[in-house]
CSV table of C-alpha atoms in Angstrom, one decimal:
chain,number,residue,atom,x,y,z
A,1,UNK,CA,-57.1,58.1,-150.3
A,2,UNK,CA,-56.0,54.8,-152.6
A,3,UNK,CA,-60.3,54.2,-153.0
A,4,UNK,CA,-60.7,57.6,-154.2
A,5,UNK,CA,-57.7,57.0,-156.9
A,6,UNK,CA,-58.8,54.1,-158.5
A,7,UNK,CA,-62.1,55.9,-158.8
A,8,UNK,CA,-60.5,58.7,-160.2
A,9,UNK,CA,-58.0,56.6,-163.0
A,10,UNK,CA,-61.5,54.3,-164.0
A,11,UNK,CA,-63.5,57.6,-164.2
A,12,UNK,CA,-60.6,59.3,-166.5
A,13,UNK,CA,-60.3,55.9,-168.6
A,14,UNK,CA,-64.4,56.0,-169.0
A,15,UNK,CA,-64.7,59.9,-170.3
A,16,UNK,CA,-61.8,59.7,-172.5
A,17,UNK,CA,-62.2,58.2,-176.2
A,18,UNK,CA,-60.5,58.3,-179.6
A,19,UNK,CA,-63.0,61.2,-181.1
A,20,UNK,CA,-62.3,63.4,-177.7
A,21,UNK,CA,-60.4,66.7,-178.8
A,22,UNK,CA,-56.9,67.5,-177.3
A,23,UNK,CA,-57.8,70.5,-176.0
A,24,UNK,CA,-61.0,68.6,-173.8
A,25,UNK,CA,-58.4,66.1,-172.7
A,26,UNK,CA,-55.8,68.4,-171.5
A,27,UNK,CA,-58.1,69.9,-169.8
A,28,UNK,CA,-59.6,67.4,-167.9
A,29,UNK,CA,-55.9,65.8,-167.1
A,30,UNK,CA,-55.6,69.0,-165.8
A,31,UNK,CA,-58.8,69.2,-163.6
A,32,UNK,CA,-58.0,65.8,-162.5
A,33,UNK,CA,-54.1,66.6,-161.7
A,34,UNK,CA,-55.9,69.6,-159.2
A,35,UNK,CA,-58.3,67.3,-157.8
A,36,UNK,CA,-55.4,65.3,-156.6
A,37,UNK,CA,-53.4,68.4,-155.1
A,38,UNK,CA,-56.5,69.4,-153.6
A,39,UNK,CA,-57.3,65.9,-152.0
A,40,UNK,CA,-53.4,65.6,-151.1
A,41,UNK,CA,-53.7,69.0,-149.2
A,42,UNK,CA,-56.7,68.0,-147.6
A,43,UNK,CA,-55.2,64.7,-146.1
A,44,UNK,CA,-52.4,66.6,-145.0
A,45,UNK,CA,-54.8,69.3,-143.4
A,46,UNK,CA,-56.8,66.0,-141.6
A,47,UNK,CA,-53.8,64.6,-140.5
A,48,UNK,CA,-52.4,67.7,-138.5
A,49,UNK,CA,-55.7,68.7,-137.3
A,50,UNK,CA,-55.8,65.0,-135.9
A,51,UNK,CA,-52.4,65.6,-134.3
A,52,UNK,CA,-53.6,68.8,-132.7
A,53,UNK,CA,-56.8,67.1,-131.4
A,54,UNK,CA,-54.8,64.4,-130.0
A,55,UNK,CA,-52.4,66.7,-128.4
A,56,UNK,CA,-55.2,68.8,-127.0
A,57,UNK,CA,-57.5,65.9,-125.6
A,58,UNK,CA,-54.3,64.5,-123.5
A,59,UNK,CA,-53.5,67.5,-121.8
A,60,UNK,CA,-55.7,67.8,-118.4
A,61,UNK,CA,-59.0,68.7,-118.0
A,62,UNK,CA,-57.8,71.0,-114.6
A,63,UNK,CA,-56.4,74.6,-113.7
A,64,UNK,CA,-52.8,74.2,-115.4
A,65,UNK,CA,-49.7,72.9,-114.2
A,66,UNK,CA,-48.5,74.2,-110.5
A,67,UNK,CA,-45.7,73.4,-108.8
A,68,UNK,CA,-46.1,71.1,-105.7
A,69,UNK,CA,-43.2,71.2,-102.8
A,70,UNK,CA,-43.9,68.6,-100.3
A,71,UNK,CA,-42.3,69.3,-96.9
A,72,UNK,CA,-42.3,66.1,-95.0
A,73,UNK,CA,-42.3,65.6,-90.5
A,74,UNK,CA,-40.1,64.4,-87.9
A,75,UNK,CA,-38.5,61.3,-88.4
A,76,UNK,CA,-39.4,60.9,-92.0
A,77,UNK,CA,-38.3,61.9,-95.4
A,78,UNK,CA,-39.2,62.7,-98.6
A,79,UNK,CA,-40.6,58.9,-99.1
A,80,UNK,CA,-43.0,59.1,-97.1
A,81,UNK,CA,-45.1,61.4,-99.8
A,82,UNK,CA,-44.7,58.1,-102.6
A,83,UNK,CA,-48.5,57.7,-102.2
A,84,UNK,CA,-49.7,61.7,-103.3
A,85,UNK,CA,-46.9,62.0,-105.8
A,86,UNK,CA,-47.9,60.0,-108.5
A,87,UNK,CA,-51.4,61.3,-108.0
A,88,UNK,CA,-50.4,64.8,-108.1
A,89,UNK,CA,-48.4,64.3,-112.0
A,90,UNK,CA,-51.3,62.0,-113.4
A,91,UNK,CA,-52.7,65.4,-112.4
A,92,UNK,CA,-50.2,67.1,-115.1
A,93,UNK,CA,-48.7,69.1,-112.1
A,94,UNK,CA,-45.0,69.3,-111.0
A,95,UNK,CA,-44.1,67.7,-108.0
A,96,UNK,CA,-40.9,68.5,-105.7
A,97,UNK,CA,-40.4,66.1,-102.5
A,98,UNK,CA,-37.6,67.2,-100.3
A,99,UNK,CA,-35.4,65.7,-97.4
A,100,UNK,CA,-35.0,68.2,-94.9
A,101,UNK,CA,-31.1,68.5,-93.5
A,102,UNK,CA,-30.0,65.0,-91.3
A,103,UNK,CA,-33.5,63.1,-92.4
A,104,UNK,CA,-34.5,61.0,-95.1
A,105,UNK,CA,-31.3,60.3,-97.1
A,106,UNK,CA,-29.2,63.9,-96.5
A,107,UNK,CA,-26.2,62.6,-95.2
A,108,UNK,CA,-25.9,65.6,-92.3
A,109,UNK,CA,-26.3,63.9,-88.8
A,110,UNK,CA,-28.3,66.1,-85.9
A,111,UNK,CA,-25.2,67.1,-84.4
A,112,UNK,CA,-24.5,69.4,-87.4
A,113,UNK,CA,-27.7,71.1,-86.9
A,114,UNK,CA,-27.3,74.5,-84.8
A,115,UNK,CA,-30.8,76.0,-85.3
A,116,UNK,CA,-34.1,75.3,-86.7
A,117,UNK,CA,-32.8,77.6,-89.6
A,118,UNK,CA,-30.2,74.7,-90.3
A,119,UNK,CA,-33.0,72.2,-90.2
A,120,UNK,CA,-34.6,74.1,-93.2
A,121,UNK,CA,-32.0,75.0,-94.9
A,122,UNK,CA,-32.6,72.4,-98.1
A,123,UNK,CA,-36.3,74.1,-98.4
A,124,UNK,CA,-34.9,77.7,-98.2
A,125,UNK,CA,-32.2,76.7,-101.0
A,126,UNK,CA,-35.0,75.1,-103.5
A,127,UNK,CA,-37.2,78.1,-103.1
A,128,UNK,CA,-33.6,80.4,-103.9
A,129,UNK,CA,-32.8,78.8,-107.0
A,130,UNK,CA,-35.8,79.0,-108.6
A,131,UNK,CA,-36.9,81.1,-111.7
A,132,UNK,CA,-37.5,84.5,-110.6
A,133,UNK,CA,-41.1,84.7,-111.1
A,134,UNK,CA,-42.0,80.8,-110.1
A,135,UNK,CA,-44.1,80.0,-107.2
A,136,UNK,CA,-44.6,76.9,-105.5
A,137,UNK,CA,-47.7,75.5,-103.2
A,138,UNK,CA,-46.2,74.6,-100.2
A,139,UNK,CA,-47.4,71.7,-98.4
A,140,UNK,CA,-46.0,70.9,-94.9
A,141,UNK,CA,-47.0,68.0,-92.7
A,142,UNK,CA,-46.4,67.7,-88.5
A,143,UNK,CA,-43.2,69.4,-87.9
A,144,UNK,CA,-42.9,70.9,-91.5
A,145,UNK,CA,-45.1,73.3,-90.4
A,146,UNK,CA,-42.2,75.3,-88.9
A,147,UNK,CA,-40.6,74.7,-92.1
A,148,UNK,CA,-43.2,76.2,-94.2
A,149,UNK,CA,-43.4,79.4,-91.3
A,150,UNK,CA,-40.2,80.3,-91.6
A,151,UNK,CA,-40.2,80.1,-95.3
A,152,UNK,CA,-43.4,81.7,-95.7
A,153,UNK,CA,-41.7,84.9,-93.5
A,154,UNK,CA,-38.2,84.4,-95.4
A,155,UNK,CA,-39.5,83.7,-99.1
A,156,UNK,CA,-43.0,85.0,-99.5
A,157,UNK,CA,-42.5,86.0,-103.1
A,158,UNK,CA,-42.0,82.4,-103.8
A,159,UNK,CA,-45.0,80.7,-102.6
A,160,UNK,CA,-48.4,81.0,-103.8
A,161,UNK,CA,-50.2,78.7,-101.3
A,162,UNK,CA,-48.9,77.2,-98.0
A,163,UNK,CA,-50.9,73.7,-96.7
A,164,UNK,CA,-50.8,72.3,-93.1
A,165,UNK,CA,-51.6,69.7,-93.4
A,166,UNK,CA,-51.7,68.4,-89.5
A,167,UNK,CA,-49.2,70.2,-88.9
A,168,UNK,CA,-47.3,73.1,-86.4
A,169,UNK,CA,-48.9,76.5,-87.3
A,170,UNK,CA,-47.4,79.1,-85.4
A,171,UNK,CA,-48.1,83.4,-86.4
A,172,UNK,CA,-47.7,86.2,-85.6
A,173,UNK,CA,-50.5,86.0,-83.2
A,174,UNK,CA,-49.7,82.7,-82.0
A,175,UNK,CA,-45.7,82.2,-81.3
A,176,UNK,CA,-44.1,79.4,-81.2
A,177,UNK,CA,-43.3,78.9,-77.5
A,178,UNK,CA,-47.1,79.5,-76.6
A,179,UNK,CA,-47.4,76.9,-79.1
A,180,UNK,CA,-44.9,74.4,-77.8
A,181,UNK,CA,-46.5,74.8,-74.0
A,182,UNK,CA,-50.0,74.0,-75.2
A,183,UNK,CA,-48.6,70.8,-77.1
A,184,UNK,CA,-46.9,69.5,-74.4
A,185,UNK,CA,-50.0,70.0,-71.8
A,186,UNK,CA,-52.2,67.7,-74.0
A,187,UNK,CA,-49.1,65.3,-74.6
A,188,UNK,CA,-50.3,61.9,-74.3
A,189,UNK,CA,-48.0,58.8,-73.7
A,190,UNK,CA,-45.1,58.8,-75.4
A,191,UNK,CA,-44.8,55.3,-75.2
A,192,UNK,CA,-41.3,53.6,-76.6
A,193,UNK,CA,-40.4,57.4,-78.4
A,194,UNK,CA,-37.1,57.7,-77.0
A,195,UNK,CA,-34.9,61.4,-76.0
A,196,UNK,CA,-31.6,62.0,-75.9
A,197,UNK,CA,-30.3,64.8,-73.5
A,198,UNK,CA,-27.3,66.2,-74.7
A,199,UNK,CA,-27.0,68.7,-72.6
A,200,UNK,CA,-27.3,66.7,-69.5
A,201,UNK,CA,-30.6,65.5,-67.8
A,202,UNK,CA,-31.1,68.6,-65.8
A,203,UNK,CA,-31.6,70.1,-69.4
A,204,UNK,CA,-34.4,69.6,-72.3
A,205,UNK,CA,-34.0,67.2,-74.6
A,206,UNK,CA,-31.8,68.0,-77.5
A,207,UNK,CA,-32.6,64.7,-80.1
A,208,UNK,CA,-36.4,62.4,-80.5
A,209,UNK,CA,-36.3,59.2,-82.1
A,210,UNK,CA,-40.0,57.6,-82.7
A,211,UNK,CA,-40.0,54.3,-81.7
A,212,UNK,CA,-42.0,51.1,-83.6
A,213,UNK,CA,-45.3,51.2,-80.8
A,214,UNK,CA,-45.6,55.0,-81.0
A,215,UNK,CA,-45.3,54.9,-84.4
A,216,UNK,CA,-48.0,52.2,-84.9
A,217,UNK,CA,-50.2,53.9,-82.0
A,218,UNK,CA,-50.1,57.5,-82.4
A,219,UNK,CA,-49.5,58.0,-86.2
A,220,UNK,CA,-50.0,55.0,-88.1
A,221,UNK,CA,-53.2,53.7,-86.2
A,222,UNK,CA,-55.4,53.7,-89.8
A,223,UNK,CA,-52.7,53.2,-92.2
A,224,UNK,CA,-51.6,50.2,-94.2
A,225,UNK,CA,-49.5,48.1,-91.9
A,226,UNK,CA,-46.9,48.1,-95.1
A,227,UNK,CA,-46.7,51.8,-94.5
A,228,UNK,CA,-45.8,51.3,-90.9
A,229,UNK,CA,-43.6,48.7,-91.8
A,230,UNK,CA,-41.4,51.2,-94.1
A,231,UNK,CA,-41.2,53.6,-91.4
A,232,UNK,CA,-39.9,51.8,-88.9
A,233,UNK,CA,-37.3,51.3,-91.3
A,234,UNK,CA,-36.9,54.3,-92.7
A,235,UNK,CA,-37.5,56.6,-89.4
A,236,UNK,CA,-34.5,58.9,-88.1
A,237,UNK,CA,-33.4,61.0,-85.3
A,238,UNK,CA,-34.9,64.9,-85.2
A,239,UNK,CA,-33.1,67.2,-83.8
A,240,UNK,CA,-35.2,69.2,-81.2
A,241,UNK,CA,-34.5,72.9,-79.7
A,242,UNK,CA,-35.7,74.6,-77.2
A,243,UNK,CA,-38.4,77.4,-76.9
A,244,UNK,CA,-35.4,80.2,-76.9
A,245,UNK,CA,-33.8,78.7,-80.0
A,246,UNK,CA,-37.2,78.3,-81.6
A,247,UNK,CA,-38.4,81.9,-81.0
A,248,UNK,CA,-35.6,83.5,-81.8
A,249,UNK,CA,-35.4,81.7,-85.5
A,250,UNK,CA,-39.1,82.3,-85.9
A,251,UNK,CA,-40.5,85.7,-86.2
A,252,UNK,CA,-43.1,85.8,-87.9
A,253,UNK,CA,-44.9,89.3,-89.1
A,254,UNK,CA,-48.1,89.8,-91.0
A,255,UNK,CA,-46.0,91.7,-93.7
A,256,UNK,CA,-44.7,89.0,-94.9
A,257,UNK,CA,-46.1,85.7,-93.3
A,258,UNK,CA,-49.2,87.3,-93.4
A,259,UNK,CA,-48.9,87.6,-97.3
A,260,UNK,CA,-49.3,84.4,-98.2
A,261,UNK,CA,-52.3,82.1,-98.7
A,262,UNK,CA,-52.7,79.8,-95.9
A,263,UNK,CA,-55.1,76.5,-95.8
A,264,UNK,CA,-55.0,74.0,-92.9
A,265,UNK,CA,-56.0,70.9,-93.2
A,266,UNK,CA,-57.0,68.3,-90.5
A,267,UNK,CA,-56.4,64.8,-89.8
A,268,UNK,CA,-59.8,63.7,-87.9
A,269,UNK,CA,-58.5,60.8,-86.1
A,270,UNK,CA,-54.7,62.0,-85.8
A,271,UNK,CA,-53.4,61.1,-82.2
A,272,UNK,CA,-50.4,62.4,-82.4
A,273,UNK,CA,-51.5,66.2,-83.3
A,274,UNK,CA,-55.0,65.8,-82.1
A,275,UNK,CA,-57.9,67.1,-83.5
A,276,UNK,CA,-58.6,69.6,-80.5
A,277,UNK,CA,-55.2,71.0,-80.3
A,278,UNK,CA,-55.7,71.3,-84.5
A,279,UNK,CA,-59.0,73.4,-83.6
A,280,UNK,CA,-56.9,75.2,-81.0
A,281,UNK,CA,-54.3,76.6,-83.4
A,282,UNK,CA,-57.0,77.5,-86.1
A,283,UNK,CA,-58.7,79.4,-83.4
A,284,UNK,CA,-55.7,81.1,-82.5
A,285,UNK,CA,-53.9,81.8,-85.9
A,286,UNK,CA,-57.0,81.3,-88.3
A,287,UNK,CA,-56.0,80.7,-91.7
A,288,UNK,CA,-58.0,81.4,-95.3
A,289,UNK,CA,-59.1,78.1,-95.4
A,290,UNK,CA,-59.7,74.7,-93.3
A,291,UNK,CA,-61.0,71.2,-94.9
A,292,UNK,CA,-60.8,68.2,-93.3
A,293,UNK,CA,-60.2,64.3,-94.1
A,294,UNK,CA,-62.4,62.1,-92.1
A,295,UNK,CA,-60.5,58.7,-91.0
A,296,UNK,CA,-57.5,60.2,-91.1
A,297,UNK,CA,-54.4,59.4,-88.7
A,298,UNK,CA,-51.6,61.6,-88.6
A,299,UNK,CA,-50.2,60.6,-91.9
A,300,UNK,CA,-52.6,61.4,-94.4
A,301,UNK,CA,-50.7,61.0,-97.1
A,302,UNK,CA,-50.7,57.2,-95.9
A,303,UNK,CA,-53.9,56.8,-94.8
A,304,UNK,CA,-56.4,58.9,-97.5
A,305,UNK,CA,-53.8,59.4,-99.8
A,306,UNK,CA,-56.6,60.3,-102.6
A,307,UNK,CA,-58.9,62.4,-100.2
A,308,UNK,CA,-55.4,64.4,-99.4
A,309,UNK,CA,-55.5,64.6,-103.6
A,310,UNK,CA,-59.4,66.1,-103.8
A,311,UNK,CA,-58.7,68.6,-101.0
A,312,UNK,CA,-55.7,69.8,-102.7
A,313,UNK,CA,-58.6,71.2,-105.4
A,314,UNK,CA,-56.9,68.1,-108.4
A,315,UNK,CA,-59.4,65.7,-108.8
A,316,UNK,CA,-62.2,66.5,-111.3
A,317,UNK,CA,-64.4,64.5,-109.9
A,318,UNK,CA,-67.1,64.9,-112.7
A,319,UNK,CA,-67.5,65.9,-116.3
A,320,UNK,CA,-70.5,66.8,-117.7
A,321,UNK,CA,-72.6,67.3,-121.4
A,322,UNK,CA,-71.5,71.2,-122.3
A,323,UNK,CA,-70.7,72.9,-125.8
A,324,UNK,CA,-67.5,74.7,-126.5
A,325,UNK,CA,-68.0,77.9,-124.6
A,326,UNK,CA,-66.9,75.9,-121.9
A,327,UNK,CA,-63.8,73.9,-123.0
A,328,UNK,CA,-62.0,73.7,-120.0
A,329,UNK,CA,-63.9,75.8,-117.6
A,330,UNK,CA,-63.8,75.3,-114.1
A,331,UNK,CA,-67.1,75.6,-112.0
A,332,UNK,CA,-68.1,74.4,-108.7
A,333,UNK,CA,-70.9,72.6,-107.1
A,334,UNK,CA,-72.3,73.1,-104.1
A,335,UNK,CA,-73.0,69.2,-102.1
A,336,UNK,CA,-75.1,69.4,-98.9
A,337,UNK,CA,-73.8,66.8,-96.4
A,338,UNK,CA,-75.6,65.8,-93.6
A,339,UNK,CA,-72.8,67.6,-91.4
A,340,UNK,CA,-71.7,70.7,-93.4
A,341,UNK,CA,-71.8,72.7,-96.6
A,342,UNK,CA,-69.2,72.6,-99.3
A,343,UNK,CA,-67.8,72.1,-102.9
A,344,UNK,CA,-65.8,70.4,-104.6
A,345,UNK,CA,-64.2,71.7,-108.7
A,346,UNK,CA,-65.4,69.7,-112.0
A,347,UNK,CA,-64.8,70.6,-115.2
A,348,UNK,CA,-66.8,70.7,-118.3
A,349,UNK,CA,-66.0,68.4,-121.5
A,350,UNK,CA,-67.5,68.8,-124.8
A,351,UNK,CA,-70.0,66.1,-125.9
A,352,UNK,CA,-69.7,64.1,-122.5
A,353,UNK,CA,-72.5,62.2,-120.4
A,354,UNK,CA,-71.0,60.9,-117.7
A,355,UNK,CA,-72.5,59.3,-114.5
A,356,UNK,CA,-71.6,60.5,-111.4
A,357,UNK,CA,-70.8,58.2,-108.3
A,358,UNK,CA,-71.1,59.0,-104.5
A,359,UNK,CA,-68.0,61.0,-103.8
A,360,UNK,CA,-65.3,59.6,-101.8
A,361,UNK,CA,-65.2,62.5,-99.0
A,362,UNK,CA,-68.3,61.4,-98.1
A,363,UNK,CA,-67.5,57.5,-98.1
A,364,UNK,CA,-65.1,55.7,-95.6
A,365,UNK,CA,-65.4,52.3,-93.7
A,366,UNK,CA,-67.1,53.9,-91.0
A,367,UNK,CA,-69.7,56.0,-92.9
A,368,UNK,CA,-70.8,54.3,-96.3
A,369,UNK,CA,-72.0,55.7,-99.3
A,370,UNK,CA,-75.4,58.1,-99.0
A,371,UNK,CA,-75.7,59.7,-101.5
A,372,UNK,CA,-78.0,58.6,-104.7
A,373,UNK,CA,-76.1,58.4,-108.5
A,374,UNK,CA,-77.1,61.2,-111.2
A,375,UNK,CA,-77.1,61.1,-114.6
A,376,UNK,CA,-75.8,64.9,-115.3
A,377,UNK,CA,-76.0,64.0,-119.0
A,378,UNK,CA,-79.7,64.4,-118.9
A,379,UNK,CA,-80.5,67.2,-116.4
A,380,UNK,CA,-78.2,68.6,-119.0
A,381,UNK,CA,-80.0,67.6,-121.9
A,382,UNK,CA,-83.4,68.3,-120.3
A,383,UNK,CA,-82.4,72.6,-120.0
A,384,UNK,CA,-82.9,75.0,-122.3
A,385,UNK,CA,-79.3,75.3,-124.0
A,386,UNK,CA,-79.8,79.0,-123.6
A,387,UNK,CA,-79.2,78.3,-119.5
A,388,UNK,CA,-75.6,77.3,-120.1
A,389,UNK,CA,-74.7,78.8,-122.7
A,390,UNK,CA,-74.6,82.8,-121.0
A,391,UNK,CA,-70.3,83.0,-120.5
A,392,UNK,CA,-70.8,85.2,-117.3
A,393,UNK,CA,-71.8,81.6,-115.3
A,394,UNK,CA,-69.3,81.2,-113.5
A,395,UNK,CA,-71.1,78.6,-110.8
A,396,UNK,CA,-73.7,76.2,-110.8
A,397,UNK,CA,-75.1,75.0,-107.7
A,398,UNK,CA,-77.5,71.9,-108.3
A,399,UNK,CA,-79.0,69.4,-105.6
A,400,UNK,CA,-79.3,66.3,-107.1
A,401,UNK,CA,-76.9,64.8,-104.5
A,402,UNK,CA,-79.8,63.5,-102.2
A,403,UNK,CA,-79.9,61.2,-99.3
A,404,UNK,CA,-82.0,58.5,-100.1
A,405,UNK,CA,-85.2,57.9,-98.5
């Protein structure tokens, strides 16, 4: 802008003279004086069409924002999510982590807890207050499950997805006493987990507290030993009610429990929920979806915290060369494992070659890396552009992802 003014005053002092009419000079003062408005306009028109570019490139590449409300077990609290929260807002998403009544830091203690319905009462109330035509993803782990089954029959309006992630899935084909019964047949040792019968020891248990060696043994087993370390500290009483109680608080009908989107989600190496008794309650009250996390112990979110982040469909795991047809597009491809079928989302971005790495479902300490690096930037480059540029693509299936040989 300053380089093209000096040009501008030298070029006006050159072409100007003593025996150079009025009239020509007015003229080309006034040309000039345009010039300038027209350069000045121009700059401005650069600088906001930077600002929008700027604005555009930092939103994500993903579906757009959804609202996340994580429902956390027995014994534990909203804290316990720390890991997948952060994760889930780099992913531009909204993220709601609640304490359900008498655990994490709500100040109610067990013996104000009458019913399971009292137990959810915080997740019921979120759901209530907000907008009218909001929904959230719901994503229960162990003991939330019950949480996100009652709230799934009571609020179905208000959730577009319910996750169980490990966790209790009772139905309406499956109730939750049936349920209970087959838990307690494959119980293992409960080790230093300690009841309390308040109704005398003739009588079921009425309170669970999870002890330092159960949790270490039967839900922590693959986690970070800092994560166990926080629990132990962190852990509190739950409140537990019988098969009478249970039942009669949870009804749930295909009408409205039925309505809403269900995926489950297992923890592969999970000893506290096993995988069997996972299978088990799939089989018995199958939902829309099921992935799994291999390595996982009960707490996932401690454990794969980013593998919990891929399945939950947020981590555009590549980007590759397209043109603007597909700004922002989501498409899927289609991996063959050695052990199953299935795909994972990417997204396109204009002008991009990106290599892509082994992905992490199919990498853990146990079972390393086995798939080969592509360059998607040239199979891309290679096509006719008329193969990708047709708008009624909606997925590309490609097998470059090949064990080496």
């Amino acid at each position: 802008m300053h380089i093209y003014k000096m040009r501008a005053e030298s070029d006006f002092k050159t072409h100007i003279n003593p025996r150079t009419s009025l009239v020509e000079t007015y003229h080309f003062k006034r040309s000039m004086e345009q010039a300038k408005k027209h350069l000045m306009l121009l700059s401005i028109f650069i600088i906001l069409l930077n600002i929008a570019t700027n604005e555009a490139l930092s939103r994500p590449l993903h579906n757009p924002s959804k609202h996340f409300v994580l429902v956390h077990g027995a014994g534990h609290g909203a804290w316990c999510w720390y890991k997948l929260v952060p994760l889930l807002r780099s992913s531009g998403h909204n993220v709601t982590t609640i304490d359900l009544a008498a655990s994490g830091i709500d100040r109610r203690q067990i013996s104000d807890l009458q019913s399971i319905s009292d137990y959810i009462r915080p997740l019921r109330d979120l759901l209530a207050s907000l907008p009218p035509n909001e929904k959230v993803i719901l994503v229960g782990h162990s003991l939330g499950g019950l949480a996100l089954s009652q709230t799934m029959e009571g609020l179905p309006s208000k959730i577009s997805v319910a996750v169980f992630l490990t966790a209790a899935m009772p139905g309406p084909s499956l109730n939750i006493s049936t349920l209970n019964q087959e838990r307690v047949r494959r119980q293992t040792d409960m080790l230093d987990a300690s009841y309390t019968f308040g109704n005398g020891p003739n009588n079921p248990p009425t309170s669970l507290i999870l002890g330092p060696k159960y949790l270490l043994l039967r839900l922590y087993q693959l986690s970070p030993i800092e994560d166990w370390t926080l629990a132990t500290t962190l852990m509190r009483e739950t409140r537990l009610f019988t098969d009478q109680e249970l039942s009669r608080d949870l009804v749930l009908t295909r009408e409205k429990y039925g309505s809403v989107k269900r995926v489950f989600i297992i923890a592969e190496k999970d000893l506290a929920l096993e995988k069997d008794l996972q299978q088990w309650m799939i089989q018995k009250n199958p939902p829309d979806e099921v992935k799994e996390i291999r390595g996982s112990d009960h707490m996932s979110m401690m454990s794969k915290p980013k593998e919990l982040w891929a399945w939950l469909g947020l981590l555009p795991h590549v980007q590759v060369w397209s043109n603007d047809l597909y700004w922002s597009a989501e498409h899927r491809v289609v991996v063959n494992s050695q052990r199953e079928r299935f795909s994972i989302p990417f997204f396109f971005f204009p002008s991009q070659y990106v290599d892509i790495k082994p992905l992490d479902e199919l990498i853990n300490e146990q079972n390393l890396a086995k798939y080969k690096e592509f360059n998607w930037g040239k199979f891309f480059a290679s096509r006719n552009r008329s193969d990708y540029k047709k708008r009624e693509v909606e997925n590309i299936q490609i097998d470059h992802f090949k064990v080496p040989e």
